Amino acid sequence: MKILIIGSGGREHAIIRRLASDTPAPELHAAPGNPGIAQLATCHDAPVTDLDAQVRLAQELQPDLVVIGPEAPLVAGSADRLREAGFTVFGPSAAAAHLEGSKSWAKEIMAAAGVPTAASVTVTAREQLEAGLDRVNPLSDVPYVVKADGLAAGKGVVVTEDRTAAITHAEAVLTAGGSVVLEEFLDGPEVSLFCLSDGSRVVPLAPAQDFKRALDGDEGPNTGGMGAYSPLPWAPKDLADEVLRVVARPTIAEMAARDIPFVGVLYCGLALTSRGLRVIEFNARFGDPETQVVLERLTSPLAPLLLAAARGELAEDAELTWSEDSAVTVVLACAGYPAAVRTGDPITGIDAAEQLGAHVIHAGTATAEGALVSAGGRVLSVVATGTDLEAARTLALSATEAIRLAGSHHRTDIARQGRRRRPGRARGERMSTVRRRTARNERKEMDA
Ligand code: AMP
Ligand code: GLY
């Protein structure tokens, strides 16, 4: 089987790594790929945003399947263009990817499908801000949650107890011409669950947890994700089934009923709150860096699964098999990430990291004059497995520390045993209600 993967990040490297270990191994092509991907696939010079170039490349290669990794080409209509040209595509149409492209539209779909999510208000003018904040946070006793409505690479969301900071972020989004979604604060730990869909049937993968904040202890700004682990020993055993029943199936059915079938990955970003499961967000693609740990544990072949979804032939009773091992990934970010990204710094020590037993996924790398250099905010994603989370996290961390990149930073508390604090908690949060709710939730998880 010949597969073309569109994208150039860590998620695409992880997908390609997993596809390369299928038996028989498919012939792999990437557009544009990255230096890590180039070790496993043939890379082609077609930028992620150039849909014409993607169609031309597919016409030249004639792949059996095209997999679109990132949200930007999906929202721009890459899947539509490739399907129109006659190709079998894993990835939603632009209309279906709107689930990720517009948080307010996703709320509308969830309301229609009866999917539990945070109460919210969409605001399009400054004058509506104060009343909107009062509506979603009437007692001002929990943090404010302010989101840019459109795509923002993980940086559009501010969770803060400081009302002035909440208003400042909302005003910045409005000034830039966007609308703002104000949300009820959700307590409890977060889970990412990827559900594959062929437009009507749904197959969940294994749950993972992502660490969104830049710094240890869930301090600092939101990022695209600084690390992840799977499985989640503390999560209810039937979590994937519940998400399937309460979230994924109703959403996929609602999309189908609107004649906007969703083919690809419905990424369910969830909070397990003291009042039950809630959707924080939907994405229309695999998550990064969660894919690195989820696919690391998948032991059944990936290519037939993606092909079946793309063809509308997904079997809901497909027997997916998973390694009992734990997988942890630590993201090595460049100097200044996420605020002011500095690129072009040399990277060394990847061999040393891999000799320790980890493997290194490339996210934002490039080659310049034969040397590997940083080319994006999240530069590498170091993945390790072990018989338990502690073994995997210790190895992931020591391997990350074997890599040299001037000014880089990474978290040291990814998957730390016993941690159950919610990753999105606001810096310096002191509200007793949040503490009480979080404590109650943690007790519940321990009991589960
Ligand atoms: P999103 O881009 O919607 O996933 O938001 C990014 C991060 O902000 C999430 O992973 C959470 O950590 C946090 N967050 C988003 N919405 C909420 C909410 N309603 N309550 C609490 N935290 C949230
Ligand atoms: N790790 C979060 C995301 O992929 O959106």
PDB file of C-alpha atoms in Angstrom, residues 83-254:
ATOM      1  CA  ARG A  83     -11.311  13.708  -2.718  1.00  0.00           C
ATOM      2  CA  GLU A  84     -12.501  15.731  -5.722  1.00  0.00           C
ATOM      3  CA  ALA A  85      -9.348  14.587  -7.504  1.00  0.00           C
ATOM      4  CA  GLY A  86     -10.360  10.977  -6.827  1.00  0.00           C
ATOM      5  CA  PHE A  87      -8.155  10.059  -3.844  1.00  0.00           C
ATOM      6  CA  THR A  88      -9.060   8.118  -0.702  1.00  0.00           C
ATOM      7  CA  VAL A  89      -8.467  10.513   2.185  1.00  0.00           C
ATOM      8  CA  PHE A  90      -8.267  10.114   5.954  1.00  0.00           C
ATOM      9  CA  GLY A  91      -9.210  13.541   7.290  1.00  0.00           C
ATOM     10  CA  PRO A  92     -12.414  15.595   7.463  1.00  0.00           C
ATOM     11  CA  SER A  93     -13.737  18.003   4.838  1.00  0.00           C
ATOM     12  CA  ALA A  94     -13.381  21.725   5.529  1.00  0.00           C
ATOM     13  CA  ALA A  95     -17.022  21.790   6.587  1.00  0.00           C
ATOM     14  CA  ALA A  96     -16.510  18.971   9.090  1.00  0.00           C
ATOM     15  CA  ALA A  97     -13.159  20.363  10.324  1.00  0.00           C
ATOM     16  CA  HIS A  98     -15.115  23.464  11.312  1.00  0.00           C
ATOM     17  CA  LEU A  99     -15.697  21.513  14.547  1.00  0.00           C
ATOM     18  CA  GLU A 100     -12.138  22.531  15.399  1.00  0.00           C
ATOM     19  CA  GLY A 101     -12.040  25.734  13.366  1.00  0.00           C
ATOM     20  CA  SER A 102     -14.859  27.384  15.300  1.00  0.00           C
ATOM     21  CA  LYS A 103     -15.376  26.825  18.995  1.00  0.00           C
ATOM     22  CA  SER A 104     -18.789  28.506  18.859  1.00  0.00           C
ATOM     23  CA  TRP A 105     -19.966  26.209  16.062  1.00  0.00           C
ATOM     24  CA  ALA A 106     -18.672  23.191  17.979  1.00  0.00           C
ATOM     25  CA  LYS A 107     -20.816  24.379  20.901  1.00  0.00           C
ATOM     26  CA  GLU A 108     -23.828  24.521  18.604  1.00  0.00           C
ATOM     27  CA  ILE A 109     -23.227  20.954  17.414  1.00  0.00           C
ATOM     28  CA  MET A 110     -22.776  19.741  20.985  1.00  0.00           C
ATOM     29  CA  ALA A 111     -25.992  21.433  22.081  1.00  0.00           C
ATOM     30  CA  ALA A 112     -27.907  19.844  19.198  1.00  0.00           C
ATOM     31  CA  ALA A 113     -26.365  16.421  19.907  1.00  0.00           C
ATOM     32  CA  GLY A 114     -26.924  16.637  23.667  1.00  0.00           C
ATOM     33  CA  VAL A 115     -23.199  16.343  24.373  1.00  0.00           C
ATOM     34  CA  PRO A 116     -22.132  17.655  27.816  1.00  0.00           C
ATOM     35  CA  THR A 117     -19.779  20.645  27.662  1.00  0.00           C
ATOM     36  CA  ALA A 118     -19.003  23.854  29.559  1.00  0.00           C
ATOM     37  CA  ALA A 119     -21.778  26.454  29.455  1.00  0.00           C
ATOM     38  CA  SER A 120     -20.640  29.310  27.237  1.00  0.00           C
ATOM     39  CA  VAL A 121     -21.417  32.700  25.754  1.00  0.00           C
ATOM     40  CA  THR A 122     -20.088  33.918  22.397  1.00  0.00           C
ATOM     41  CA  VAL A 123     -19.178  37.597  22.376  1.00  0.00           C
ATOM     42  CA  THR A 124     -18.586  39.754  19.310  1.00  0.00           C
ATOM     43  CA  ALA A 125     -18.258  43.225  20.883  1.00  0.00           C
ATOM     44  CA  ARG A 126     -16.526  44.729  23.896  1.00  0.00           C
ATOM     45  CA  GLU A 127     -19.811  45.938  25.393  1.00  0.00           C
ATOM     46  CA  GLN A 128     -20.933  42.315  25.828  1.00  0.00           C
ATOM     47  CA  LEU A 129     -17.856  41.226  27.782  1.00  0.00           C
ATOM     48  CA  GLU A 130     -18.765  42.149  31.369  1.00  0.00           C
ATOM     49  CA  ALA A 131     -22.239  40.647  31.159  1.00  0.00           C
ATOM     50  CA  GLY A 132     -20.845  37.547  29.448  1.00  0.00           C
ATOM     51  CA  LEU A 133     -18.260  36.970  32.176  1.00  0.00           C
ATOM     52  CA  ASP A 134     -20.953  37.416  34.828  1.00  0.00           C
ATOM     53  CA  ARG A 135     -23.105  34.853  33.089  1.00  0.00           C
ATOM     54  CA  VAL A 136     -20.504  32.079  32.921  1.00  0.00           C
ATOM     55  CA  ASN A 137     -18.898  32.900  36.280  1.00  0.00           C
ATOM     56  CA  PRO A 138     -21.660  34.573  38.325  1.00  0.00           C
ATOM     57  CA  LEU A 139     -19.949  34.292  41.712  1.00  0.00           C
ATOM     58  CA  SER A 140     -16.439  35.094  40.405  1.00  0.00           C
ATOM     59  CA  ASP A 141     -15.317  32.185  42.552  1.00  0.00           C
ATOM     60  CA  VAL A 142     -13.560  30.158  39.844  1.00  0.00           C
ATOM     61  CA  PRO A 143     -11.131  31.163  37.076  1.00  0.00           C
ATOM     62  CA  TYR A 144     -12.384  32.885  33.934  1.00  0.00           C
ATOM     63  CA  VAL A 145     -12.023  30.943  30.697  1.00  0.00           C
ATOM     64  CA  VAL A 146     -11.635  33.109  27.581  1.00  0.00           C
ATOM     65  CA  LYS A 147     -11.146  31.562  24.134  1.00  0.00           C
ATOM     66  CA  ALA A 148     -10.518  32.915  20.675  1.00  0.00           C
ATOM     67  CA  ASP A 149     -13.240  31.411  18.490  1.00  0.00           C
ATOM     68  CA  GLY A 150     -10.924  30.395  15.616  1.00  0.00           C
ATOM     69  CA  LEU A 151      -7.719  28.346  15.257  1.00  0.00           C
ATOM     70  CA  ALA A 152      -4.918  29.580  17.497  1.00  0.00           C
ATOM     71  CA  ALA A 153      -2.381  26.724  17.812  1.00  0.00           C
ATOM     72  CA  GLY A 154      -3.137  26.231  21.493  1.00  0.00           C
ATOM     73  CA  LYS A 155      -2.508  29.872  22.318  1.00  0.00           C
ATOM     74  CA  GLY A 156      -6.003  31.285  21.999  1.00  0.00           C
ATOM     75  CA  VAL A 157      -7.152  30.217  25.459  1.00  0.00           C
ATOM     76  CA  VAL A 158      -6.593  32.073  28.707  1.00  0.00           C
ATOM     77  CA  VAL A 159      -7.673  30.577  32.032  1.00  0.00           C
ATOM     78  CA  THR A 160      -7.219  33.135  34.782  1.00  0.00           C
ATOM     79  CA  GLU A 161      -8.710  34.270  38.067  1.00  0.00           C
ATOM     80  CA  ASP A 162      -7.732  37.825  37.157  1.00  0.00           C
ATOM     81  CA  ARG A 163     -10.795  39.460  35.592  1.00  0.00           C
ATOM     82  CA  THR A 164      -8.711  42.252  34.105  1.00  0.00           C
ATOM     83  CA  ALA A 165      -6.441  39.717  32.383  1.00  0.00           C
ATOM     84  CA  ALA A 166      -9.529  37.895  31.093  1.00  0.00           C
ATOM     85  CA  ILE A 167     -10.906  41.121  29.623  1.00  0.00           C
ATOM     86  CA  THR A 168      -7.523  42.098  28.148  1.00  0.00           C
ATOM     87  CA  HIS A 169      -7.279  38.760  26.301  1.00  0.00           C
ATOM     88  CA  ALA A 170     -10.873  39.002  25.082  1.00  0.00           C
ATOM     89  CA  GLU A 171     -10.280  42.563  23.837  1.00  0.00           C
ATOM     90  CA  ALA A 172      -7.131  41.492  21.993  1.00  0.00           C
ATOM     91  CA  VAL A 173      -9.100  38.770  20.185  1.00  0.00           C
ATOM     92  CA  LEU A 174     -11.947  41.171  19.336  1.00  0.00           C
ATOM     93  CA  THR A 175      -9.499  43.823  18.122  1.00  0.00           C
ATOM     94  CA  ALA A 176      -7.907  41.242  15.830  1.00  0.00           C
ATOM     95  CA  GLY A 177     -11.357  40.782  14.289  1.00  0.00           C
ATOM     96  CA  GLY A 178     -12.290  37.483  15.945  1.00  0.00           C
ATOM     97  CA  SER A 179     -15.118  36.554  18.251  1.00  0.00           C
ATOM     98  CA  VAL A 180     -14.623  35.310  21.783  1.00  0.00           C
ATOM     99  CA  VAL A 181     -16.087  32.315  23.584  1.00  0.00           C
ATOM    100  CA  LEU A 182     -16.445  32.782  27.359  1.00  0.00           C
ATOM    101  CA  GLU A 183     -16.836  29.515  29.212  1.00  0.00           C
ATOM    102  CA  GLU A 184     -17.777  28.096  32.535  1.00  0.00           C
ATOM    103  CA  PHE A 185     -14.643  26.811  34.323  1.00  0.00           C
ATOM    104  CA  LEU A 186     -14.371  23.020  34.345  1.00  0.00           C
ATOM    105  CA  ASP A 187     -12.597  21.378  37.259  1.00  0.00           C
ATOM    106  CA  GLY A 188     -11.107  17.885  37.273  1.00  0.00           C
ATOM    107  CA  PRO A 189      -8.354  16.180  35.303  1.00  0.00           C
ATOM    108  CA  GLU A 190      -8.186  16.389  31.511  1.00  0.00           C
ATOM    109  CA  VAL A 191      -8.148  13.468  29.107  1.00  0.00           C
ATOM    110  CA  SER A 192      -7.592  13.320  25.361  1.00  0.00           C
ATOM    111  CA  LEU A 193      -9.370  10.542  23.527  1.00  0.00           C
ATOM    112  CA  PHE A 194      -8.989  10.084  19.767  1.00  0.00           C
ATOM    113  CA  CYS A 195     -11.997   8.524  18.054  1.00  0.00           C
ATOM    114  CA  LEU A 196     -11.604   7.314  14.474  1.00  0.00           C
ATOM    115  CA  SER A 197     -14.688   7.727  12.324  1.00  0.00           C
ATOM    116  CA  ASP A 198     -15.719   6.819   8.800  1.00  0.00           C
ATOM    117  CA  GLY A 199     -18.604   9.272   8.884  1.00  0.00           C
ATOM    118  CA  SER A 200     -21.018   7.039  10.749  1.00  0.00           C
ATOM    119  CA  ARG A 201     -19.103   4.414  12.753  1.00  0.00           C
ATOM    120  CA  VAL A 202     -16.654   5.237  15.538  1.00  0.00           C
ATOM    121  CA  VAL A 203     -13.664   3.401  17.040  1.00  0.00           C
ATOM    122  CA  PRO A 204     -11.895   4.936  20.069  1.00  0.00           C
ATOM    123  CA  LEU A 205      -8.143   4.646  20.635  1.00  0.00           C
ATOM    124  CA  ALA A 206      -6.543   4.605  24.107  1.00  0.00           C
ATOM    125  CA  PRO A 207      -6.948   7.665  26.371  1.00  0.00           C
ATOM    126  CA  ALA A 208      -3.939   9.905  27.053  1.00  0.00           C
ATOM    127  CA  GLN A 209      -3.217  12.983  29.111  1.00  0.00           C
ATOM    128  CA  ASP A 210      -1.555  16.079  27.721  1.00  0.00           C
ATOM    129  CA  PHE A 211       0.249  18.801  29.709  1.00  0.00           C
ATOM    130  CA  LYS A 212      -0.787  22.139  28.241  1.00  0.00           C
ATOM    131  CA  ARG A 213       1.041  24.597  30.446  1.00  0.00           C
ATOM    132  CA  ALA A 214       4.605  25.610  29.626  1.00  0.00           C
ATOM    133  CA  LEU A 215       6.165  25.081  33.056  1.00  0.00           C
ATOM    134  CA  ASP A 216       6.365  22.472  35.801  1.00  0.00           C
ATOM    135  CA  GLY A 217       3.502  22.432  38.266  1.00  0.00           C
ATOM    136  CA  ASP A 218       1.106  23.613  35.523  1.00  0.00           C
ATOM    137  CA  GLU A 219       2.481  27.121  35.688  1.00  0.00           C
ATOM    138  CA  GLY A 220       3.011  29.506  32.797  1.00  0.00           C
ATOM    139  CA  PRO A 221       1.063  30.047  29.587  1.00  0.00           C
ATOM    140  CA  ASN A 222      -0.900  27.485  27.577  1.00  0.00           C
ATOM    141  CA  THR A 223       1.053  25.788  24.801  1.00  0.00           C
ATOM    142  CA  GLY A 224       0.320  23.228  22.090  1.00  0.00           C
ATOM    143  CA  GLY A 225       1.312  20.548  24.645  1.00  0.00           C
ATOM    144  CA  MET A 226       4.549  19.965  26.555  1.00  0.00           C
ATOM    145  CA  GLY A 227       4.263  16.234  27.141  1.00  0.00           C
ATOM    146  CA  ALA A 228       1.832  13.344  27.407  1.00  0.00           C
ATOM    147  CA  TYR A 229       1.389   9.836  28.738  1.00  0.00           C
ATOM    148  CA  SER A 230      -0.762   6.772  28.252  1.00  0.00           C
ATOM    149  CA  PRO A 231      -2.373   4.728  29.732  1.00  0.00           C
ATOM    150  CA  LEU A 232      -4.085   6.607  32.570  1.00  0.00           C
ATOM    151  CA  PRO A 233      -4.000   4.246  35.554  1.00  0.00           C
ATOM    152  CA  TRP A 234      -6.324   6.520  37.544  1.00  0.00           C
ATOM    153  CA  ALA A 235      -9.051   6.834  34.896  1.00  0.00           C
ATOM    154  CA  PRO A 236     -12.279   4.811  35.057  1.00  0.00           C
ATOM    155  CA  LYS A 237     -11.905   1.535  33.135  1.00  0.00           C
ATOM    156  CA  ASP A 238     -14.979   2.278  31.028  1.00  0.00           C
ATOM    157  CA  LEU A 239     -13.894   5.813  30.103  1.00  0.00           C
ATOM    158  CA  ALA A 240     -13.519   5.146  26.366  1.00  0.00           C
ATOM    159  CA  ASP A 241     -16.945   3.460  26.276  1.00  0.00           C
ATOM    160  CA  GLU A 242     -18.561   6.364  28.078  1.00  0.00           C
ATOM    161  CA  VAL A 243     -16.966   8.920  25.734  1.00  0.00           C
ATOM    162  CA  LEU A 244     -18.111   6.850  22.779  1.00  0.00           C
ATOM    163  CA  ARG A 245     -21.685   6.697  24.069  1.00  0.00           C
ATOM    164  CA  VAL A 246     -22.062  10.217  25.460  1.00  0.00           C
ATOM    165  CA  VAL A 247     -19.798  12.264  23.182  1.00  0.00           C
ATOM    166  CA  ALA A 248     -18.411  10.707  20.015  1.00  0.00           C
ATOM    167  CA  ARG A 249     -21.368   8.762  18.621  1.00  0.00           C
ATOM    168  CA  PRO A 250     -23.912  11.570  19.167  1.00  0.00           C
ATOM    169  CA  THR A 251     -21.514  14.104  17.595  1.00  0.00           C
ATOM    170  CA  ILE A 252     -20.763  11.935  14.554  1.00  0.00           C
ATOM    171  CA  ALA A 253     -24.510  11.253  14.168  1.00  0.00           C
ATOM    172  CA  GLU A 254     -25.324  14.975  14.393  1.00  0.00           C
TER     173      GLU A 254
END
